[in-house]
Amino acid sequence: MNIKKMINVLMGSRQMMVMCLSLIICALSFSPARAQKFALIDMDYVFKNIPAYERANEQLSQVSKKWQAEVDALTTEAQTMYKNYQNEVVFLSKEQKKAKQDAIMEKEKQASELKRKYFGPEGELFKKRTALMTPIQDEVYNAVKDVADLRGYQLVLDRASDTGIIFGSPKIDISDEVLRKLGYAY
């Protein structure tokens, strides 16, 4: 598994990362007995020290709040319509009841569709996150790859993930080196 895939997995499911790491360790344990060089990286630390990543996260947070407010407004409107309907139901004709019920259901449908549009699996938030984060992740991946190639590492593990790393020597942590490679002197 290459480092780019590991970074993408780190941004996704932690369980998937644990499973992938287990497979890597198993595969390496059956490889020929030769010296393997490993390094650790703290991806949380790296990303927190990249201003563009922090700005992108803030931008995503702001747009998410804005979109959530739009969805909440439609949901509240539907709830208000329903409460008004409950208060008036005894005074309404059969046709009026049907019309109000249809209007309430339409408003709920609009809220649901808007939520799916913004927050669904292929929604606007996903697209925006991909557009903002992919260039940064690619840049970090390339820096990690360059450092790994330069220093002869066969495997770079993320110290920040839930991979079961109990101890990692600071001597093999390349986080600061990757940041220097990216132009952030720490």
C-alpha atoms as a printed R data frame, in Angstrom:
    type eleno elety resid chain resno       x       y      z
1   ATOM     1    CA   MET     A     1   0.000   0.000  0.000
2   ATOM     2    CA   ASN     A     2   1.507   3.346 -0.897
3   ATOM     3    CA   ILE     A     3   1.607   6.396  1.318
4   ATOM     4    CA   LYS     A     4  -1.036   8.285 -0.696
5   ATOM     5    CA   LYS     A     5  -3.533   5.524 -0.057
6   ATOM     6    CA   MET     A     6  -2.622   5.555  3.637
7   ATOM     7    CA   ILE     A     7  -3.248   9.299  3.828
8   ATOM     8    CA   ASN     A     8  -6.617   8.910  2.085
9   ATOM     9    CA   VAL     A     9  -7.547   6.115  4.461
10  ATOM    10    CA   LEU     A    10  -6.531   8.294  7.416
11  ATOM    11    CA   MET     A    11  -8.992  10.924  6.246
12  ATOM    12    CA   GLY     A    12 -11.690   8.272  6.113
13  ATOM    13    CA   SER     A    13 -12.495   5.326  8.322
14  ATOM    14    CA   ARG     A    14 -10.262   4.557 11.295
15  ATOM    15    CA   GLN     A    15 -11.383   0.916 11.210
16  ATOM    16    CA   MET     A    16 -10.246   0.630  7.612
17  ATOM    17    CA   MET     A    17  -6.863   2.056  8.619
18  ATOM    18    CA   VAL     A    18  -6.461  -0.488 11.404
19  ATOM    19    CA   MET     A    19  -7.335  -3.314  9.028
20  ATOM    20    CA   CYS     A    20  -4.939  -2.044  6.349
21  ATOM    21    CA   LEU     A    21  -2.125  -1.607  8.851
22  ATOM    22    CA   SER     A    22  -2.691  -5.147 10.142
23  ATOM    23    CA   LEU     A    23  -2.429  -6.469  6.583
24  ATOM    24    CA   ILE     A    24   0.762  -4.482  5.993
25  ATOM    25    CA   ILE     A    25   2.336  -5.795  9.180
26  ATOM    26    CA   CYS     A    26   1.357  -9.365  8.289
27  ATOM    27    CA   ALA     A    27   2.761  -8.990  4.783
28  ATOM    28    CA   LEU     A    28   5.999  -7.550  6.106
29  ATOM    29    CA   SER     A    29   6.405 -10.303  8.662
30  ATOM    30    CA   PHE     A    30   6.424 -12.889  5.854
31  ATOM    31    CA   SER     A    31   8.828 -10.955  3.628
32  ATOM    32    CA   PRO     A    32  12.454 -12.001  3.311
33  ATOM    33    CA   ALA     A    33  14.548 -11.291  6.367
34  ATOM    34    CA   ARG     A    34  16.154  -8.009  5.396
35  ATOM    35    CA   ALA     A    35  16.449  -4.756  7.229
36  ATOM    36    CA   GLN     A    36  13.254  -2.793  6.958
37  ATOM    37    CA   LYS     A    37  13.264   0.896  7.695
38  ATOM    38    CA   PHE     A    38  10.186   2.468  9.241
39  ATOM    39    CA   ALA     A    39   9.244   5.995 10.179
40  ATOM    40    CA   LEU     A    40   6.430   7.611 12.080
41  ATOM    41    CA   ILE     A    41   4.542  10.743 11.210
42  ATOM    42    CA   ASP     A    42   1.939  12.625 13.179
43  ATOM    43    CA   MET     A    43  -0.506  13.665 10.451
44  ATOM    44    CA   ASP     A    44  -2.595  15.703 12.917
45  ATOM    45    CA   TYR     A    45   0.499  17.694 13.840
46  ATOM    46    CA   VAL     A    46   1.497  18.141 10.198
47  ATOM    47    CA   PHE     A    47  -1.938  19.320  9.074
48  ATOM    48    CA   LYS     A    48  -2.343  21.634 12.093
49  ATOM    49    CA   ASN     A    49   0.895  23.334 11.091
50  ATOM    50    CA   ILE     A    50  -0.207  24.018  7.529
51  ATOM    51    CA   PRO     A    51  -2.114  27.314  7.487
52  ATOM    52    CA   ALA     A    52  -3.941  26.447  4.247
53  ATOM    53    CA   TYR     A    53  -5.338  23.296  5.860
54  ATOM    54    CA   GLU     A    54  -6.580  25.238  8.883
55  ATOM    55    CA   ARG     A    55  -8.150  27.875  6.598
56  ATOM    56    CA   ALA     A    56  -9.836  25.144  4.544
57  ATOM    57    CA   ASN     A    57 -11.240  23.550  7.715
58  ATOM    58    CA   GLU     A    58 -12.570  26.910  8.877
59  ATOM    59    CA   GLN     A    59 -14.116  27.565  5.473
60  ATOM    60    CA   LEU     A    60 -15.788  24.132  5.527
61  ATOM    61    CA   SER     A    61 -17.081  24.760  9.030
62  ATOM    62    CA   GLN     A    62 -18.584  28.120  8.057
63  ATOM    63    CA   VAL     A    63 -20.283  26.822  4.916
64  ATOM    64    CA   SER     A    64 -21.558  23.786  6.811
65  ATOM    65    CA   LYS     A    65 -23.123  26.010  9.475
66  ATOM    66    CA   LYS     A    66 -24.697  28.214  6.800
67  ATOM    67    CA   TRP     A    67 -26.175  25.245  4.957
68  ATOM    68    CA   GLN     A    68 -27.369  23.641  8.189
69  ATOM    69    CA   ALA     A    69 -29.162  26.883  9.065
70  ATOM    70    CA   GLU     A    70 -30.993  26.732  5.708
71  ATOM    71    CA   VAL     A    71 -32.070  23.133  6.362
72  ATOM    72    CA   ASP     A    72 -33.100  24.005  9.930
73  ATOM    73    CA   ALA     A    73 -35.187  26.942  8.686
74  ATOM    74    CA   LEU     A    74 -37.172  24.676  6.346
75  ATOM    75    CA   THR     A    75 -37.588  22.061  9.069
76  ATOM    76    CA   THR     A    76 -38.812  24.685 11.535
77  ATOM    77    CA   GLU     A    77 -41.223  26.024  8.931
78  ATOM    78    CA   ALA     A    78 -42.638  22.519  8.410
79  ATOM    79    CA   GLN     A    79 -42.990  22.033 12.179
80  ATOM    80    CA   THR     A    80 -44.784  25.364 12.528
81  ATOM    81    CA   MET     A    81 -47.117  24.446  9.684
82  ATOM    82    CA   TYR     A    82 -47.880  21.132 11.427
83  ATOM    83    CA   LYS     A    83 -48.581  22.804 14.790
84  ATOM    84    CA   ASN     A    84 -50.908  25.293 13.100
85  ATOM    85    CA   TYR     A    85 -52.620  22.415 11.317
86  ATOM    86    CA   GLN     A    86 -53.162  20.597 14.627
87  ATOM    87    CA   ASN     A    87 -54.728  23.701 16.136
88  ATOM    88    CA   GLU     A    88 -57.048  24.234 13.151
89  ATOM    89    CA   VAL     A    89 -57.859  20.636 12.161
90  ATOM    90    CA   VAL     A    90 -61.292  20.550 13.811
91  ATOM    91    CA   PHE     A    91 -62.385  23.618 11.846
92  ATOM    92    CA   LEU     A    92 -61.133  22.478  8.430
93  ATOM    93    CA   SER     A    93 -63.063  20.766  5.672
94  ATOM    94    CA   LYS     A    94 -61.790  17.502  4.208
95  ATOM    95    CA   GLU     A    95 -60.306  19.363  1.214
96  ATOM    96    CA   GLN     A    96 -58.626  21.959  3.439
97  ATOM    97    CA   LYS     A    97 -57.125  19.201  5.605
98  ATOM    98    CA   LYS     A    98 -55.751  17.457  2.534
99  ATOM    99    CA   ALA     A    99 -54.317  20.715  1.177
100 ATOM   100    CA   LYS     A   100 -52.582  21.550  4.481
101 ATOM   101    CA   GLN     A   101 -51.250  18.002  4.862
102 ATOM   102    CA   ASP     A   102 -49.872  18.136  1.318
103 ATOM   103    CA   ALA     A   103 -48.240  21.522  2.015
104 ATOM   104    CA   ILE     A   104 -46.626  20.183  5.207
105 ATOM   105    CA   MET     A   105 -45.357  17.063  3.436
106 ATOM   106    CA   GLU     A   106 -43.984  19.209  0.589
107 ATOM   107    CA   LYS     A   107 -42.116  21.430  3.054
108 ATOM   108    CA   GLU     A   108 -40.658  18.364  4.818
109 ATOM   109    CA   LYS     A   109 -39.645  16.968  1.423
110 ATOM   110    CA   GLN     A   110 -37.927  20.256  0.547
111 ATOM   111    CA   ALA     A   111 -35.975  20.162  3.824
112 ATOM   112    CA   SER     A   112 -34.971  16.553  3.215
113 ATOM   113    CA   GLU     A   113 -33.869  17.236 -0.352
114 ATOM   114    CA   LEU     A   114 -31.881  20.295  0.704
115 ATOM   115    CA   LYS     A   115 -30.166  18.264  3.429
116 ATOM   116    CA   ARG     A   116 -29.276  15.550  0.932
117 ATOM   117    CA   LYS     A   117 -28.062  18.158 -1.580
118 ATOM   118    CA   TYR     A   118 -25.712  19.744  0.951
119 ATOM   119    CA   PHE     A   119 -24.716  16.867  3.213
120 ATOM   120    CA   GLY     A   120 -25.363  13.678  1.221
121 ATOM   121    CA   PRO     A   121 -22.600  11.283  0.150
122 ATOM   122    CA   GLU     A   122 -22.044  13.192 -3.097
123 ATOM   123    CA   GLY     A   123 -23.353  16.485 -1.738
124 ATOM   124    CA   GLU     A   124 -21.972  19.980 -1.880
125 ATOM   125    CA   LEU     A   125 -20.017  19.627  1.373
126 ATOM   126    CA   PHE     A   126 -18.278  16.497  0.074
127 ATOM   127    CA   LYS     A   127 -17.414  18.273 -3.196
128 ATOM   128    CA   LYS     A   128 -16.155  21.357 -1.388
129 ATOM   129    CA   ARG     A   129 -14.086  19.266  1.054
130 ATOM   130    CA   THR     A   130 -12.565  17.376 -1.863
131 ATOM   131    CA   ALA     A   131 -11.775  20.577 -3.759
132 ATOM   132    CA   LEU     A   132 -10.168  22.230 -0.733
133 ATOM   133    CA   MET     A   133  -8.389  19.282  0.879
134 ATOM   134    CA   THR     A   134  -7.144  17.164 -2.029
135 ATOM   135    CA   PRO     A   135  -4.430  19.614 -3.142
136 ATOM   136    CA   ILE     A   136  -3.134  19.906  0.423
137 ATOM   137    CA   GLN     A   137  -3.242  16.136  0.966
138 ATOM   138    CA   ASP     A   138  -1.440  15.575 -2.340
139 ATOM   139    CA   GLU     A   139   1.253  18.060 -1.346
140 ATOM   140    CA   VAL     A   140   1.743  16.334  2.010
141 ATOM   141    CA   TYR     A   141   1.768  12.915  0.336
142 ATOM   142    CA   ASN     A   142   4.485  14.044 -2.084
143 ATOM   143    CA   ALA     A   143   6.574  15.480  0.755
144 ATOM   144    CA   VAL     A   144   6.207  12.267  2.785
145 ATOM   145    CA   LYS     A   145   7.141  10.225 -0.283
146 ATOM   146    CA   ASP     A   146  10.203  12.408 -0.954
147 ATOM   147    CA   VAL     A   147  11.397  12.144  2.652
148 ATOM   148    CA   ALA     A   148  10.754   8.378  2.682
149 ATOM   149    CA   ASP     A   149  12.646   7.908 -0.605
150 ATOM   150    CA   LEU     A   150  15.522  10.105  0.591
151 ATOM   151    CA   ARG     A   151  15.880   8.269  3.901
152 ATOM   152    CA   GLY     A   152  15.096   4.784  2.570
153 ATOM   153    CA   TYR     A   153  11.883   4.103  4.483
154 ATOM   154    CA   GLN     A   154   9.744   1.241  3.264
155 ATOM   155    CA   LEU     A   155   6.837   2.167  5.522
156 ATOM   156    CA   VAL     A   156   5.648   5.372  7.185
157 ATOM   157    CA   LEU     A   157   3.024   4.992  9.906
158 ATOM   158    CA   ASP     A   158   0.759   7.674 11.285
159 ATOM   159    CA   ARG     A   159   1.377   8.111 14.995
160 ATOM   160    CA   ALA     A   160  -1.917  10.018 15.391
161 ATOM   161    CA   SER     A   161  -4.156   7.207 14.181
162 ATOM   162    CA   ASP     A   162  -5.652   4.377 16.208
163 ATOM   163    CA   THR     A   163  -3.238   1.775 14.877
164 ATOM   164    CA   GLY     A   164  -2.127   0.310 18.148
165 ATOM   165    CA   ILE     A   165   1.329   1.898 18.164
166 ATOM   166    CA   ILE     A   166   2.377   1.660 21.791
167 ATOM   167    CA   PHE     A   167   5.793   3.220 21.410
168 ATOM   168    CA   GLY     A   168   7.536   5.043 18.642
169 ATOM   169    CA   SER     A   169  10.991   6.471 19.021
170 ATOM   170    CA   PRO     A   170  11.132  10.200 18.366
171 ATOM   171    CA   LYS     A   171  14.246   9.460 16.274
172 ATOM   172    CA   ILE     A   172  12.084   7.977 13.521
173 ATOM   173    CA   ASP     A   173   9.370  10.686 13.609
174 ATOM   174    CA   ILE     A   174   9.612  12.590 10.333
175 ATOM   175    CA   SER     A   175   6.779  15.069 10.985
176 ATOM   176    CA   ASP     A   176   9.057  18.117 11.273
177 ATOM   177    CA   GLU     A   177  11.089  17.020  8.270
178 ATOM   178    CA   VAL     A   178   7.930  16.793  6.163
179 ATOM   179    CA   LEU     A   179   6.873  20.264  7.325
180 ATOM   180    CA   ARG     A   180  10.310  21.638  6.384
181 ATOM   181    CA   LYS     A   181   9.990  19.972  2.970
182 ATOM   182    CA   LEU     A   182   6.630  21.730  2.562
183 ATOM   183    CA   GLY     A   183   8.227  25.071  3.489
184 ATOM   184    CA   TYR     A   184   6.970  25.343  7.057
185 ATOM   185    CA   ALA     A   185  10.059  25.580  9.268
186 ATOM   186    CA   TYR     A   186   9.263  23.988 12.629
